[in-house]
mmCIF file of C-alpha atoms and ligand atoms in Angstrom:
data_model
loop_
_atom_site.group_PDB
_atom_site.id
_atom_site.type_symbol
_atom_site.label_atom_id
_atom_site.label_comp_id
_atom_site.label_asym_id
_atom_site.label_seq_id
_atom_site.Cartn_x
_atom_site.Cartn_y
_atom_site.Cartn_z
ATOM 1 C CA MET X 925 -9.256 52.321 158.377
ATOM 2 C CA LYS X 926 -11.081 52.427 161.689
ATOM 3 C CA ILE X 927 -12.939 49.166 162.148
ATOM 4 C CA PHE X 928 -15.539 48.435 164.939
ATOM 5 C CA ILE X 929 -15.444 44.777 165.913
ATOM 6 C CA ILE X 930 -18.157 42.989 168.013
ATOM 7 C CA GLY X 931 -16.386 39.882 169.311
ATOM 8 C CA VAL X 932 -13.056 41.588 169.404
ATOM 9 C CA ALA X 933 -11.808 39.552 172.356
ATOM 10 C CA GLY X 934 -12.859 36.283 170.680
ATOM 11 C CA GLY X 935 -10.768 33.805 168.681
ATOM 12 C CA VAL X 936 -11.444 35.383 165.278
ATOM 13 C CA GLY X 937 -12.151 39.025 166.359
ATOM 14 C CA ARG X 938 -8.843 39.235 168.226
ATOM 15 C CA ARG X 939 -6.893 37.951 165.272
ATOM 16 C CA ILE X 940 -8.565 40.399 162.912
ATOM 17 C CA ALA X 941 -7.948 43.217 165.335
ATOM 18 C CA LYS X 942 -4.218 42.301 165.623
ATOM 19 C CA GLN X 943 -3.690 42.090 161.972
ATOM 20 C CA LEU X 944 -5.333 45.481 161.484
ATOM 21 C CA ALA X 945 -3.337 47.127 164.222
ATOM 22 C CA ARG X 946 -0.073 45.637 162.897
ATOM 23 C CA SER X 947 -0.790 47.248 159.386
ATOM 24 C CA GLY X 948 -1.549 50.680 160.937
ATOM 25 C CA ASP X 949 -5.274 50.534 160.970
ATOM 26 C CA GLU X 950 -7.443 51.245 163.953
ATOM 27 C CA PRO X 951 -9.426 48.361 165.272
ATOM 28 C CA VAL X 952 -11.845 49.175 168.097
ATOM 29 C CA GLY X 953 -14.557 47.066 169.668
ATOM 30 C CA LEU X 954 -16.570 46.067 172.692
ATOM 31 C CA VAL X 955 -15.418 43.707 175.485
ATOM 32 C CA ARG X 956 -17.277 42.296 178.511
ATOM 33 C CA LYS X 957 -14.224 41.847 180.823
ATOM 34 C CA PRO X 958 -11.657 44.341 181.994
ATOM 35 C CA GLU X 959 -8.828 41.862 181.618
ATOM 36 C CA GLN X 960 -9.715 41.485 177.929
ATOM 37 C CA ALA X 961 -9.446 45.287 177.563
ATOM 38 C CA GLU X 962 -5.958 45.295 179.042
ATOM 39 C CA ALA X 963 -4.718 42.379 176.938
ATOM 40 C CA LEU X 964 -6.072 44.035 173.729
ATOM 41 C CA ALA X 965 -4.638 47.408 174.680
ATOM 42 C CA ALA X 966 -1.178 45.798 175.024
ATOM 43 C CA ASN X 967 -1.518 45.127 171.264
ATOM 44 C CA GLY X 968 -2.676 48.563 170.340
ATOM 45 C CA ILE X 969 -6.385 47.796 170.289
ATOM 46 C CA GLN X 970 -8.666 50.154 172.030
ATOM 47 C CA THR X 971 -11.955 48.746 173.488
ATOM 48 C CA THR X 972 -14.742 49.893 175.686
ATOM 49 C CA MET X 973 -16.967 47.778 177.927
ATOM 50 C CA GLY X 974 -20.161 46.729 176.386
ATOM 51 C CA ASP X 975 -22.560 43.994 175.563
ATOM 52 C CA VAL X 976 -24.297 43.816 172.267
ATOM 53 C CA VAL X 977 -27.476 42.164 173.851
ATOM 54 C CA ALA X 978 -27.781 44.705 176.750
ATOM 55 C CA MET X 979 -26.998 47.746 174.748
ATOM 56 C CA SER X 980 -29.501 49.781 172.701
ATOM 57 C CA VAL X 981 -29.210 50.538 169.025
ATOM 58 C CA ASP X 982 -28.374 54.212 169.956
ATOM 59 C CA GLU X 983 -25.687 53.192 172.427
ATOM 60 C CA LEU X 984 -24.038 50.888 169.838
ATOM 61 C CA ALA X 985 -24.280 53.603 167.126
ATOM 62 C CA GLU X 986 -22.589 56.063 169.522
ATOM 63 C CA LYS X 987 -19.684 53.593 170.093
ATOM 64 C CA MET X 988 -19.024 53.160 166.409
ATOM 65 C CA LEU X 989 -19.220 56.790 165.346
ATOM 66 C CA GLY X 990 -16.286 57.676 162.997
ATOM 67 C CA CYS X 991 -15.617 54.089 161.929
ATOM 68 C CA ASP X 992 -15.300 53.076 158.331
ATOM 69 C CA ALA X 993 -16.690 49.524 158.733
ATOM 70 C CA VAL X 994 -18.089 47.103 161.312
ATOM 71 C CA VAL X 995 -17.347 43.400 161.695
ATOM 72 C CA TYR X 996 -19.660 41.142 163.701
ATOM 73 C CA SER X 997 -17.692 38.108 164.933
ATOM 74 C CA ALA X 998 -19.414 37.492 168.174
ATOM 75 C CA GLY X 999 -21.104 34.208 169.026
ATOM 76 C CA ALA X 1000 -22.615 32.751 172.199
ATOM 77 C CA GLY X 1001 -20.547 29.648 171.717
ATOM 78 C CA GLY X 1002 -23.053 27.311 173.293
ATOM 79 C CA LYS X 1003 -22.856 29.283 176.540
ATOM 80 C CA GLY X 1004 -26.023 30.597 178.174
ATOM 81 C CA GLY X 1005 -28.366 28.040 176.433
ATOM 82 C CA PRO X 1006 -30.668 28.629 173.411
ATOM 83 C CA GLU X 1007 -31.761 32.102 174.684
ATOM 84 C CA ALA X 1008 -28.075 33.385 174.446
ATOM 85 C CA THR X 1009 -27.708 31.840 170.913
ATOM 86 C CA THR X 1010 -30.941 33.565 169.820
ATOM 87 C CA GLN X 1011 -29.822 36.907 171.294
ATOM 88 C CA VAL X 1012 -26.185 36.961 170.183
ATOM 89 C CA ASP X 1013 -26.153 34.839 167.070
ATOM 90 C CA GLY X 1014 -29.662 35.550 165.789
ATOM 91 C CA ASN X 1015 -30.573 39.131 166.970
ATOM 92 C CA GLY X 1016 -27.180 40.701 167.404
ATOM 93 C CA PRO X 1017 -26.130 41.216 163.769
ATOM 94 C CA GLY X 1018 -29.480 42.896 162.797
ATOM 95 C CA LYS X 1019 -29.214 45.111 165.882
ATOM 96 C CA LEU X 1020 -25.677 46.108 164.883
ATOM 97 C CA ALA X 1021 -26.789 46.754 161.314
ATOM 98 C CA ALA X 1022 -29.453 49.170 162.557
ATOM 99 C CA ALA X 1023 -26.754 50.897 164.706
ATOM 100 C CA ALA X 1024 -24.446 51.068 161.706
ATOM 101 C CA LYS X 1025 -27.053 52.629 159.625
ATOM 102 C CA ARG X 1026 -27.738 55.205 162.389
ATOM 103 C CA ALA X 1027 -23.991 55.939 162.666
ATOM 104 C CA GLY X 1028 -23.684 56.364 158.839
ATOM 105 C CA ILE X 1029 -21.473 53.383 158.382
ATOM 106 C CA ARG X 1030 -22.274 51.370 155.248
ATOM 107 C CA ARG X 1031 -19.700 48.513 155.249
ATOM 108 C CA PHE X 1032 -20.756 45.534 157.469
ATOM 109 C CA ILE X 1033 -18.998 42.125 157.502
ATOM 110 C CA LEU X 1034 -20.738 39.418 159.250
ATOM 111 C CA VAL X 1035 -18.950 36.159 160.251
ATOM 112 C CA SER X 1036 -21.562 33.423 159.761
ATOM 113 C CA VAL X 1037 -21.446 29.653 159.116
ATOM 114 C CA PHE X 1038 -22.190 27.231 156.338
ATOM 115 C CA PRO X 1039 -25.833 26.935 157.170
ATOM 116 C CA GLU X 1040 -26.387 23.887 154.873
ATOM 117 C CA ALA X 1041 -23.473 21.890 156.407
ATOM 118 C CA TRP X 1042 -23.921 18.769 158.540
ATOM 119 C CA ARG X 1043 -27.666 18.684 157.958
ATOM 120 C CA GLU X 1044 -27.184 14.963 157.198
ATOM 121 C CA ARG X 1045 -25.621 14.366 160.510
ATOM 122 C CA HIS X 1046 -28.793 15.034 162.447
ATOM 123 C CA MET X 1047 -27.084 17.213 164.995
ATOM 124 C CA ASN X 1048 -28.503 17.932 168.427
ATOM 125 C CA ALA X 1049 -31.163 20.494 169.073
ATOM 126 C CA SER X 1050 -28.745 23.143 170.286
ATOM 127 C CA PHE X 1051 -26.560 22.910 167.232
ATOM 128 C CA GLU X 1052 -29.675 23.069 164.911
ATOM 129 C CA HIS X 1053 -30.961 26.100 166.808
ATOM 130 C CA TYR X 1054 -27.545 27.832 166.316
ATOM 131 C CA MET X 1055 -27.798 27.120 162.432
ATOM 132 C CA VAL X 1056 -31.335 28.520 162.396
ATOM 133 C CA GLU X 1057 -30.261 31.740 164.232
ATOM 134 C CA LYS X 1058 -27.183 32.212 161.985
ATOM 135 C CA LYS X 1059 -29.303 31.904 158.960
ATOM 136 C CA ARG X 1060 -31.937 34.263 160.438
ATOM 137 C CA ALA X 1061 -29.109 36.854 161.062
ATOM 138 C CA GLU X 1062 -27.880 36.450 157.462
ATOM 139 C CA THR X 1063 -31.369 37.069 156.160
ATOM 140 C CA GLU X 1064 -31.895 40.078 158.321
ATOM 141 C CA LEU X 1065 -28.647 41.630 157.010
ATOM 142 C CA VAL X 1066 -29.454 40.806 153.367
ATOM 143 C CA ARG X 1067 -32.669 42.818 153.844
ATOM 144 C CA THR X 1068 -30.770 46.012 154.811
ATOM 145 C CA ASP X 1069 -29.520 48.513 152.220
ATOM 146 C CA LEU X 1070 -25.933 48.424 153.813
ATOM 147 C CA ASP X 1071 -22.791 47.288 151.780
ATOM 148 C CA TRP X 1072 -22.850 44.029 153.707
ATOM 149 C CA LEU X 1073 -20.655 40.993 153.121
ATOM 150 C CA ILE X 1074 -21.489 37.621 154.625
ATOM 151 C CA VAL X 1075 -18.438 35.447 155.190
ATOM 152 C CA ARG X 1076 -19.278 31.809 155.949
ATOM 153 C CA PRO X 1077 -16.235 29.963 157.383
ATOM 154 C CA SER X 1078 -16.131 26.086 157.697
ATOM 155 C CA ALA X 1079 -15.104 24.585 161.210
ATOM 156 C CA LEU X 1080 -12.625 26.871 162.864
ATOM 157 C CA THR X 1081 -9.240 25.621 164.248
ATOM 158 C CA ASN X 1082 -6.423 27.123 166.186
ATOM 159 C CA GLU X 1083 -3.704 25.723 163.893
ATOM 160 C CA PRO X 1084 -1.177 28.288 162.721
ATOM 161 C CA GLY X 1085 -2.385 30.122 159.519
ATOM 162 C CA THR X 1086 -1.029 29.260 156.144
ATOM 163 C CA GLY X 1087 -2.131 32.437 154.370
ATOM 164 C CA ARG X 1088 -3.981 30.160 151.857
ATOM 165 C CA VAL X 1089 -7.646 29.383 151.523
ATOM 166 C CA ASP X 1090 -10.412 28.145 149.200
ATOM 167 C CA LEU X 1091 -13.006 30.767 148.742
ATOM 168 C CA GLY X 1092 -16.203 31.187 146.634
ATOM 169 C CA LEU X 1093 -19.877 31.078 146.346
ATOM 170 C CA ALA X 1094 -20.305 27.378 147.325
ATOM 171 C CA LYS X 1095 -17.478 25.350 149.007
ATOM 172 C CA ILE X 1096 -17.104 22.120 150.718
ATOM 173 C CA HIS X 1097 -17.412 22.348 154.528
ATOM 174 C CA THR X 1098 -14.025 21.275 155.856
ATOM 175 C CA GLN X 1099 -12.040 23.463 158.194
ATOM 176 C CA ILE X 1100 -10.028 26.635 158.283
ATOM 177 C CA ALA X 1101 -7.554 28.180 160.814
ATOM 178 C CA ARG X 1102 -8.863 31.164 162.657
ATOM 179 C CA ASP X 1103 -5.656 32.957 161.523
ATOM 180 C CA ASP X 1104 -6.570 32.392 157.865
ATOM 181 C CA LEU X 1105 -10.169 33.474 158.403
ATOM 182 C CA ALA X 1106 -8.846 36.607 160.067
ATOM 183 C CA THR X 1107 -6.481 37.230 157.136
ATOM 184 C CA THR X 1108 -9.380 36.863 154.708
ATOM 185 C CA ILE X 1109 -11.594 39.241 156.470
ATOM 186 C CA THR X 1110 -8.908 41.776 156.855
ATOM 187 C CA ALA X 1111 -8.271 41.544 153.101
ATOM 188 C CA LEU X 1112 -11.987 41.746 152.382
ATOM 189 C CA LEU X 1113 -12.245 44.958 154.498
ATOM 190 C CA ARG X 1114 -9.670 46.328 151.889
ATOM 191 C CA THR X 1115 -11.904 45.269 149.023
ATOM 192 C CA PRO X 1116 -14.999 47.409 149.468
ATOM 193 C CA GLU X 1117 -15.993 46.790 145.859
ATOM 194 C CA LEU X 1118 -17.015 43.227 147.046
ATOM 195 C CA ASN X 1119 -20.263 43.820 148.728
ATOM 196 C CA ARG X 1120 -23.832 42.368 148.871
ATOM 197 C CA GLU X 1121 -22.280 38.910 148.471
ATOM 198 C CA ILE X 1122 -22.203 35.631 150.420
ATOM 199 C CA ILE X 1123 -18.705 34.120 150.373
ATOM 200 C CA GLU X 1124 -17.817 30.658 151.720
ATOM 201 C CA VAL X 1125 -14.306 30.138 152.862
ATOM 202 C CA THR X 1126 -12.427 27.106 153.899
ATOM 203 C CA GLY X 1127 -8.885 25.746 154.169
ATOM 204 C CA GLY X 1128 -7.231 25.630 150.761
ATOM 205 C CA ASN X 1129 -4.165 26.248 148.613
ATOM 206 C CA ILE X 1130 -4.679 29.705 147.182
ATOM 207 C CA ALA X 1131 -3.103 32.795 148.721
ATOM 208 C CA VAL X 1132 -5.763 34.991 150.248
ATOM 209 C CA GLU X 1133 -5.298 37.976 148.065
ATOM 210 C CA ALA X 1134 -5.290 35.817 144.852
ATOM 211 C CA ALA X 1135 -8.380 33.903 145.972
ATOM 212 C CA ILE X 1136 -10.273 37.243 146.528
ATOM 213 C CA ASP X 1137 -8.991 38.647 143.152
ATOM 214 C CA THR X 1138 -10.127 35.506 141.379
ATOM 215 C CA PHE X 1139 -13.573 35.772 143.008
ATOM 216 C CA LYS X 1140 -13.783 39.463 142.143
ATOM 217 C CA ASN X 1141 -12.836 38.985 138.522
ATOM 218 C CA ALA X 1142 -15.354 36.115 138.075
ATOM 219 C CA LYS X 1143 -18.071 38.423 139.355
ATOM 220 C CA ARG X 1144 -17.100 40.929 136.747
ATOM 221 C CA GLN X 1145 -17.588 38.516 133.870
HETATM 222 N N1 LIG M 2100 -16.328 27.424 166.055
HETATM 223 C C1 LIG M 2100 -16.428 27.119 164.809
HETATM 224 O O1 LIG M 2100 -16.021 26.070 164.335
HETATM 225 C C2 LIG M 2100 -17.221 28.134 163.975
HETATM 226 C C3 LIG M 2100 -17.478 27.734 162.651
HETATM 227 C C4 LIG M 2100 -18.072 28.729 161.763
HETATM 228 C C5 LIG M 2100 -18.440 29.909 162.243
HETATM 229 N N2 LIG M 2100 -18.205 30.205 163.613
HETATM 230 C C6 LIG M 2100 -18.567 31.573 164.037
HETATM 231 O O2 LIG M 2100 -17.488 32.325 164.038
HETATM 232 C C7 LIG M 2100 -17.536 33.508 164.938
HETATM 233 C C8 LIG M 2100 -16.298 33.688 165.655
HETATM 234 O O3 LIG M 2100 -15.897 32.503 166.351
HETATM 235 P P1 LIG M 2100 -14.764 32.550 167.527
HETATM 236 O O4 LIG M 2100 -14.019 31.314 167.416
HETATM 237 O O5 LIG M 2100 -14.050 33.810 167.421
HETATM 238 O O6 LIG M 2100 -15.659 32.667 168.851
HETATM 239 P P2 LIG M 2100 -15.253 32.936 170.342
HETATM 240 O O7 LIG M 2100 -13.776 32.845 170.499
HETATM 241 O O8 LIG M 2100 -16.214 32.252 171.226
HETATM 242 O O9 LIG M 2100 -15.581 34.538 170.399
HETATM 243 C C9 LIG M 2100 -16.816 35.039 170.392
HETATM 244 C C10 LIG M 2100 -16.794 36.482 170.982
HETATM 245 O O10 LIG M 2100 -18.099 36.975 171.176
HETATM 246 C C11 LIG M 2100 -18.212 37.682 172.294
HETATM 247 N N3 LIG M 2100 -19.671 37.832 172.769
HETATM 248 C C12 LIG M 2100 -20.482 36.851 173.072
HETATM 249 N N4 LIG M 2100 -21.716 37.366 173.548
HETATM 250 C C13 LIG M 2100 -21.455 38.745 173.427
HETATM 251 C C14 LIG M 2100 -22.327 39.807 173.764
HETATM 252 N N5 LIG M 2100 -23.493 39.658 174.307
HETATM 253 N N6 LIG M 2100 -21.844 41.158 173.619
HETATM 254 C C15 LIG M 2100 -20.573 41.247 173.076
HETATM 255 N N7 LIG M 2100 -19.734 40.207 172.734
HETATM 256 C C16 LIG M 2100 -20.197 38.988 172.868
HETATM 257 C C17 LIG M 2100 -17.441 36.825 173.305
HETATM 258 O O11 LIG M 2100 -17.256 37.696 174.428
HETATM 259 P P3 LIG M 2100 -16.517 37.072 175.829
HETATM 260 O O12 LIG M 2100 -15.096 36.896 175.589
HETATM 261 O O13 LIG M 2100 -16.929 38.044 176.775
HETATM 262 O O14 LIG M 2100 -17.343 35.802 176.085
HETATM 263 C C18 LIG M 2100 -16.261 36.479 172.555
HETATM 264 O O15 LIG M 2100 -15.231 37.382 172.618
HETATM 265 C C19 LIG M 2100 -18.797 33.204 165.708
HETATM 266 O O16 LIG M 2100 -19.873 33.874 165.278
HETATM 267 C C20 LIG M 2100 -18.994 31.729 165.408
HETATM 268 O O17 LIG M 2100 -20.396 31.445 165.555
HETATM 269 C C21 LIG M 2100 -17.586 29.352 164.461
#
């Protein structure tokens, strides 16, 4: 599989790309800094310079031609103020979906959040804006006719992965290692029959493949 990843130099995107490259797939993506391109190339991951905010839909479509699926794992990460959050977390996925459609790519995985989590904590305005934009991006993707899959991870950590998760339609927001989220997304890329679903994933005790199988089988009943 050839997979186009936005956010390929990020904590989650990089892990997905490395896993794909290790298993003989072809991850590609956009980076914003030359040193990121070099580091990824050393792991067999080809990238080109680009910025999802600055690029047009046509330019994005051209970069992803020939790919089997796209993954949107970019996020402003609180840098650049609310406008960057609006552009990257809110507008970015819809723009990439339009580009995927133009490039003839149907499969689209969006890394989102648990949008209902922490509402009771009365988080600050910047966090609330982030949640609103993530939810807006989900809604925009749901409105497309692509074979989308929205993956909502709980709080991300850099702990080593366990290969085990808890995954389903509605999970409790705890935390999950970026390694395990990447393993889950890589496995979901190999499960195209799961589409037009919103899946919540958090740390747990079920092997990723088994968790996905259980989810898939429950949907069939
Ligand atoms: N942190 C959490 O606990 C948490 C929880 C749930 C969901 N999430 C979501 O999970 C996703 C992945 O998180 P992460 O930890 O991998 O984040 P990360 O390490 O901050 O990576 C985000 C990536 O997005 C890229 N990016 C930002 N703006 C861009 C633009 N305009 N064009 C192209 N690329 C751009 C960044 O590029 P640069 O390297 O050039 O900056 C970076 O590589 C994000 O969408 C985040 O919102 C996070």
